[in-house]
Amino acid sequence: MSNKIPTRIYLTEDEMPKSWYNLRAVMKNKPDPMLHPGTLQPVTAEDLAPVFCKGVIEQELNETSLHIPIPEDIQDFYRAYRPSPLIRAYYLERALGTPAHIYYKFEGTNTSGSHKLNSAGPQAYYAKKEGLKSLTTETGAGQWGTAMAMACAFYGLELIVYMVKISSQQKPYRKALIEAYGANLIPSPSDTTESGKKILAKDPKTGGSLGCAISEAIETAVKTDKCRYVLGSVLNHVLLHQTVIGQEAQIALEKFGVTPDIIIGCAGGGSNLGGLIAPFMGDKIEGRNEIRFIAVEPASCPSFTRGRYAYDFGDTAQTTPLIRMQTLGSGYIPSPNHAGGLRYHGMNSTLTKLFHDGLLEARSAAQTEVFDAAIQFMKTEGILPAPESSHAIKAAIDEANECKKTGQKKVILFGLSGTGFFDMTAFQSYHEKTMTDQIPTDADLERGFATIPNIPQNVQ
Ligand SMILES: *Cc1c(COP(=O)(O)O)cnc(C)c1O
């Protein structure tokens, strides 16, 4: 084994990025603007003010500043658990017998177990700075809820977390952890909100979805004094915060003169993938590299590969602004797949645009083959991956096997967005062979598409 490149590459604290990288500023074709659902005009900061903190609204609407300085206070927050390691997957490479060089950026070294803390910190910081008392949010798999609970504990804010009911049942210890950090956790749909009651009336046994939980969290935020809503994915300010991942990876690779040929990430709402690829994609748009970028989504929730490109709501109750995205319809309730963090009907608007401009590829992977990859990875690299992240592992292994066939020595970088310690029910079900792939039929998808709003912007 060559020891030229260390197995783990850590930056020093001084080398960590001091600004976020706003990819939209270099895109020639910008993502379509968010629309107000009543007027169908682009949303203004004022429209968003009842729901979101001012600090993040400014970032959400900023398409022109390429580098947005990270406030000193947030840099301090990041230093509590960053930089994250960039790891050369020597042991996986050896097991595969591939000439490819595989690297992964590992975001699971903090207690919440994922990249989500990179946006939870900034969002709690802006809320505190603006004098708010509490925040509401939703969580699917529980990583975002945990990250937000950690960030709110750090900044002294109250937090209500609406957790997708099926996930709260699959992962009781997630609930315990979120509560240990002091947040109030409510399984969704619940009878604490009007939107929750409506969803329950239609389908009392529903396991819920991120779309339902978002509706409940927004409703509560708008009804509560000095309270706002925070979202852990999908929106552009979340992707912006996540660009610390890609920037750190870029600096670390440059130190060793390594240039990736392929960059892979799993995609739920798109934040870890968007954050990982942002600076590399910016360079590609400006002609400085020819990297292939690949998004991997679950076959059970295929918004890129089988979705429609349309203006749609971000939540089931249809209360959010309209976002032009790859979507399965806000009424689409994905099957209870174990990658809870990837069970969202839509996709970030910037990634959607890159996909349509041919700059980003997408593929889907079925649940059992994703777990095959997870097991192969943990047996060689030792790290227990999150089911979400294992989608990226699956594609990285496929690409490395392709290199084995062709003899090409490609450099593959993938995002290992988190760890799977709270997902042992899933690993157990894989082990006992009760796991199924739950791939939706065309009729299932049509039911979701029927909930996409029928507005002039959506008529082709
Ligand atoms: C939430 C989550 C995801 C999916 O969210 P994105 O916004 O698409 O990144 C992926 N991996 C892990 C570990 C997560 O917690």
XYZ file of C-alpha atoms in Angstrom, residues 74-438:
365
model
C -20.117 30.674 13.699
C -16.460 29.972 12.887
C -16.086 29.321 16.637
C -19.097 27.015 16.556
C -17.571 25.101 13.626
C -14.275 24.731 15.505
C -16.107 22.681 18.149
C -16.301 19.754 15.695
C -14.546 20.706 12.438
C -12.524 20.321 10.284
C -13.873 16.932 9.271
C -11.469 14.351 7.890
C -10.986 13.561 4.230
C -10.231 9.845 4.129
C -8.516 7.751 1.486
C -10.468 4.472 1.264
C -7.367 2.284 0.935
C -9.055 -0.728 2.538
C -12.140 -0.557 0.354
C -9.966 -0.087 -2.757
C -7.961 -3.172 -1.804
C -11.100 -5.256 -1.252
C -12.521 -4.171 -4.598
C -9.215 -4.724 -6.391
C -9.796 -1.498 -8.282
C -7.172 0.784 -9.803
C -9.423 3.733 -8.824
C -8.457 5.980 -5.923
C -11.404 6.544 -3.606
C -11.690 9.391 -1.101
C -14.551 10.291 1.192
C -15.319 13.392 3.206
C -16.667 12.155 6.529
C -19.259 14.378 8.211
C -20.292 11.925 10.926
C -17.752 12.867 13.603
C -20.109 15.029 15.683
C -22.761 13.719 18.102
C -25.689 14.432 15.767
C -23.901 12.036 13.414
C -24.230 14.005 10.184
C -23.453 17.126 8.169
C -26.672 18.785 9.406
C -24.877 20.585 12.235
C -23.130 22.769 9.613
C -26.430 24.541 8.967
C -28.054 24.100 12.398
C -25.338 26.250 14.014
C -25.719 29.232 11.672
C -29.519 29.066 11.771
C -29.609 29.092 15.577
C -27.014 31.883 15.611
C -29.135 34.181 13.411
C -32.269 33.434 15.466
C -30.468 34.363 18.684
C -28.948 37.479 17.145
C -32.391 38.634 16.014
C -33.832 38.296 19.528
C -36.035 35.256 18.933
C -36.980 32.979 21.834
C -37.817 29.724 20.081
C -37.636 27.774 16.832
C -39.663 24.986 15.260
C -38.526 22.405 12.767
C -39.191 18.982 11.328
C -36.964 15.952 11.255
C -37.129 12.806 9.152
C -34.457 10.359 10.188
C -33.658 12.481 13.237
C -30.236 13.840 12.282
C -31.529 17.342 11.647
C -33.635 17.319 14.826
C -30.574 16.298 16.838
C -28.362 18.885 15.143
C -30.917 21.641 15.765
C -31.355 20.520 19.390
C -27.562 20.739 19.841
C -27.392 24.178 18.215
C -30.351 25.514 20.249
C -28.771 24.230 23.462
C -25.545 26.018 22.453
C -27.251 29.346 21.728
C -29.933 29.136 24.458
C -33.108 28.811 22.368
C -36.215 26.662 22.819
C -36.996 24.148 20.078
C -40.009 22.106 18.984
C -39.187 19.215 16.646
C -41.936 17.552 14.588
C -40.500 14.127 13.858
C -41.920 11.968 11.042
C -43.954 9.372 12.957
C -42.549 6.279 11.252
C -38.995 7.451 12.026
C -39.822 8.159 15.671
C -41.056 4.555 15.896
C -38.073 3.103 14.038
C -35.619 5.163 16.088
C -36.763 5.631 19.706
C -33.235 6.574 20.801
C -33.156 9.480 18.378
C -36.135 10.865 20.279
C -34.316 10.323 23.579
C -31.205 12.105 22.287
C -33.145 15.084 20.942
C -34.929 15.350 24.297
C -31.637 15.012 26.177
C -30.475 18.182 24.393
C -33.604 19.878 25.738
C -35.918 20.015 22.700
C -39.630 19.159 22.708
C -40.284 16.312 20.244
C -43.734 15.674 18.703
C -44.354 12.722 16.315
C -45.953 13.995 13.073
C -48.682 14.105 11.929
C -50.004 15.186 15.328
C -53.176 16.732 16.691
C -51.248 19.822 17.878
C -51.776 21.642 14.553
C -54.597 22.146 12.044
C -52.510 20.718 9.186
C -51.646 17.647 11.271
C -55.308 17.086 12.153
C -56.285 17.331 8.473
C -53.704 14.779 7.411
C -54.776 12.429 10.227
C -58.444 12.760 9.289
C -57.607 11.604 5.754
C -55.317 8.769 6.800
C -55.237 8.029 10.555
C -52.594 5.316 10.159
C -50.109 7.333 8.087
C -46.454 7.111 9.061
C -46.115 10.742 8.026
C -43.585 12.366 5.727
C -41.183 15.272 5.794
C -43.783 17.273 3.854
C -46.377 16.791 6.650
C -43.891 17.591 9.406
C -42.821 20.787 7.635
C -46.465 21.924 7.469
C -46.870 21.409 11.207
C -43.630 23.167 12.087
C -44.410 26.196 9.911
C -47.926 26.484 11.314
C -46.635 26.509 14.887
C -43.848 29.009 14.090
C -46.252 31.466 12.483
C -48.717 31.202 15.413
C -46.098 31.659 18.148
C -44.616 34.976 19.290
C -40.829 35.438 18.773
C -40.655 32.100 17.035
C -39.471 31.175 13.549
C -39.127 28.025 11.488
C -35.844 26.423 10.418
C -35.337 23.880 7.627
C -32.451 21.428 7.409
C -32.318 20.856 3.667
C -33.803 21.848 0.270
C -33.366 25.626 0.505
C -30.385 27.445 -0.948
C -29.192 28.962 2.334
C -28.864 25.427 3.746
C -26.734 24.408 0.750
C -24.691 27.542 1.274
C -23.863 26.605 4.892
C -22.913 23.110 3.747
C -20.234 24.449 1.393
C -17.743 24.185 4.268
C -17.689 20.482 3.302
C -16.655 21.027 -0.311
C -14.232 23.836 0.468
C -12.425 21.775 3.106
C -12.280 18.824 0.696
C -10.900 21.033 -2.058
C -8.176 22.530 0.146
C -7.197 19.088 1.464
C -6.986 17.535 -2.016
C -5.036 20.491 -3.393
C -2.454 20.073 -0.633
C -1.669 16.675 -2.114
C -2.086 17.652 -5.749
C -5.078 15.387 -6.236
C -7.903 16.301 -8.654
C -11.102 14.285 -8.558
C -12.596 12.853 -11.759
C -15.949 11.993 -10.199
C -17.747 13.450 -7.172
C -20.699 11.562 -5.717
C -23.232 12.401 -3.025
C -26.565 11.119 -1.805
C -29.484 13.457 -2.366
C -32.559 13.923 -0.192
C -33.233 17.640 -0.454
C -29.737 18.157 -1.815
C -27.789 19.906 0.953
C -24.846 17.584 1.580
C -24.397 16.942 -2.138
C -24.758 20.649 -2.946
C -22.294 21.601 -0.218
C -19.751 19.004 -1.288
C -19.798 19.828 -4.994
C -20.267 23.636 -4.853
C -16.662 24.894 -5.215
C -15.747 22.103 -7.666
C -18.873 22.814 -9.726
C -18.051 26.520 -9.728
C -14.635 25.658 -11.193
C -16.258 23.378 -13.765
C -18.652 26.135 -14.869
C -15.638 28.423 -15.293
C -13.813 25.798 -17.364
C -11.191 24.810 -14.774
C -12.066 21.100 -14.507
C -14.086 18.361 -16.174
C -15.366 16.579 -13.111
C -18.458 14.369 -13.365
C -20.949 15.008 -10.580
C -23.409 12.279 -9.571
C -26.456 12.527 -7.299
C -27.756 9.259 -5.852
C -31.314 8.974 -4.572
C -33.426 6.075 -3.278
C -35.460 4.208 -5.893
C -38.374 4.523 -3.438
C -38.316 8.341 -3.610
C -36.956 9.175 -7.074
C -37.439 12.935 -7.498
C -34.513 13.366 -9.933
C -34.865 10.197 -11.964
C -38.651 9.841 -12.180
C -39.936 13.230 -10.970
C -41.317 16.219 -12.864
C -39.683 19.621 -13.335
C -42.329 21.972 -11.992
C -43.200 24.674 -9.503
C -44.350 22.886 -6.373
C -44.921 23.402 -2.670
C -42.300 22.352 -0.157
C -44.868 20.874 2.230
C -47.971 18.692 2.194
C -50.344 21.388 3.465
C -49.200 23.614 0.558
C -48.263 26.608 2.694
C -44.674 27.289 1.518
C -43.619 29.421 -1.440
C -43.527 27.613 -4.779
C -40.125 26.242 -5.741
C -39.267 25.149 -9.295
C -37.750 21.769 -8.708
C -37.647 18.119 -9.599
C -40.646 16.891 -7.634
C -42.866 13.887 -7.028
C -45.679 16.176 -5.837
C -46.067 17.540 -2.319
C -48.817 14.963 -1.705
C -46.478 12.072 -2.476
C -45.898 10.018 0.658
C -42.826 7.845 0.132
C -42.843 4.294 1.455
C -41.206 3.851 4.875
C -37.721 3.348 3.455
C -34.944 3.260 6.068
C -33.069 6.211 4.572
C -35.424 8.628 6.328
C -33.311 11.635 5.398
C -33.892 10.947 1.705
C -37.676 10.660 1.922
C -38.565 14.075 0.551
C -40.736 14.728 -2.502
C -38.652 17.557 -3.988
C -35.085 18.633 -4.707
C -33.164 21.852 -4.179
C -33.720 24.364 -7.000
C -30.016 24.952 -7.722
C -29.289 21.240 -8.096
C -32.436 20.926 -10.217
C -31.085 23.611 -12.537
C -27.636 21.984 -12.767
C -29.336 18.678 -13.553
C -31.325 20.226 -16.398
C -28.258 22.000 -17.762
C -26.422 18.672 -17.975
C -23.880 19.580 -15.283
C -25.142 17.070 -12.709
C -26.033 13.415 -13.334
C -28.530 11.515 -11.223
C -29.240 7.869 -10.578
C -31.296 5.898 -8.111
C -30.428 2.865 -6.024
C -32.720 0.282 -4.449
C -32.633 -0.208 -0.696
C -31.181 -3.740 -0.532
C -28.305 -2.986 -2.929
C -27.583 0.147 -0.901
C -27.250 -1.987 2.229
C -25.019 -4.479 0.359
C -22.712 -1.516 -0.272
C -23.009 -0.297 3.336
C -21.923 -3.694 4.659
C -18.999 -3.921 2.243
C -17.899 -0.446 3.320
C -18.155 -1.043 7.060
C -16.322 -4.347 6.829
C -13.386 -2.688 5.070
C -13.304 0.940 6.277
C -14.699 0.199 9.735
C -17.202 3.065 9.824
C -20.912 2.308 10.239
C -22.482 4.478 7.516
C -25.920 6.113 7.615
C -28.397 4.454 5.217
C -28.627 7.823 3.427
C -24.857 8.063 2.924
C -24.766 4.443 1.776
C -26.439 5.540 -1.471
C -23.253 7.457 -2.267
C -21.136 4.458 -1.241
C -23.120 2.260 -3.634
C -22.404 4.569 -6.578
C -18.730 4.973 -5.595
C -18.315 1.182 -5.517
C -20.048 0.882 -8.904
C -17.738 3.492 -10.415
C -14.667 1.809 -8.868
C -15.775 -1.553 -10.290
C -16.190 0.088 -13.677
C -12.562 1.274 -13.405
C -11.555 -2.296 -12.642
C -13.093 -3.378 -15.948
C -11.563 -0.574 -17.998
C -8.281 -0.345 -16.091
C -8.770 3.380 -15.573
C -7.217 4.953 -12.497
C -9.928 7.482 -11.764
C -10.073 9.563 -8.606
C -13.471 9.226 -6.966
C -14.588 11.484 -4.120
C -17.821 10.808 -2.288
C -19.628 12.386 0.633
C -20.057 10.172 3.675
C -22.733 12.410 5.147
C -23.188 10.555 8.431
C -23.130 7.495 10.663
C -25.851 4.895 11.163
C -25.768 4.198 14.901
C -29.479 4.977 15.234
C -30.378 2.870 12.203
C -29.778 -0.573 13.639
C -33.409 -1.583 13.005
C -32.608 -1.143 9.329
C -29.398 -3.153 9.519
C -31.269 -5.837 11.449
C -33.985 -6.001 8.809
C -31.282 -6.295 6.128
C -29.609 -9.069 8.098
C -32.880 -10.943 8.617
C -33.731 -10.510 4.926
C -37.064 -8.821 5.635
C -35.937 -5.637 3.894
C -37.740 -4.814 0.640
C -37.051 -2.250 -2.073
C -40.483 -0.583 -2.161
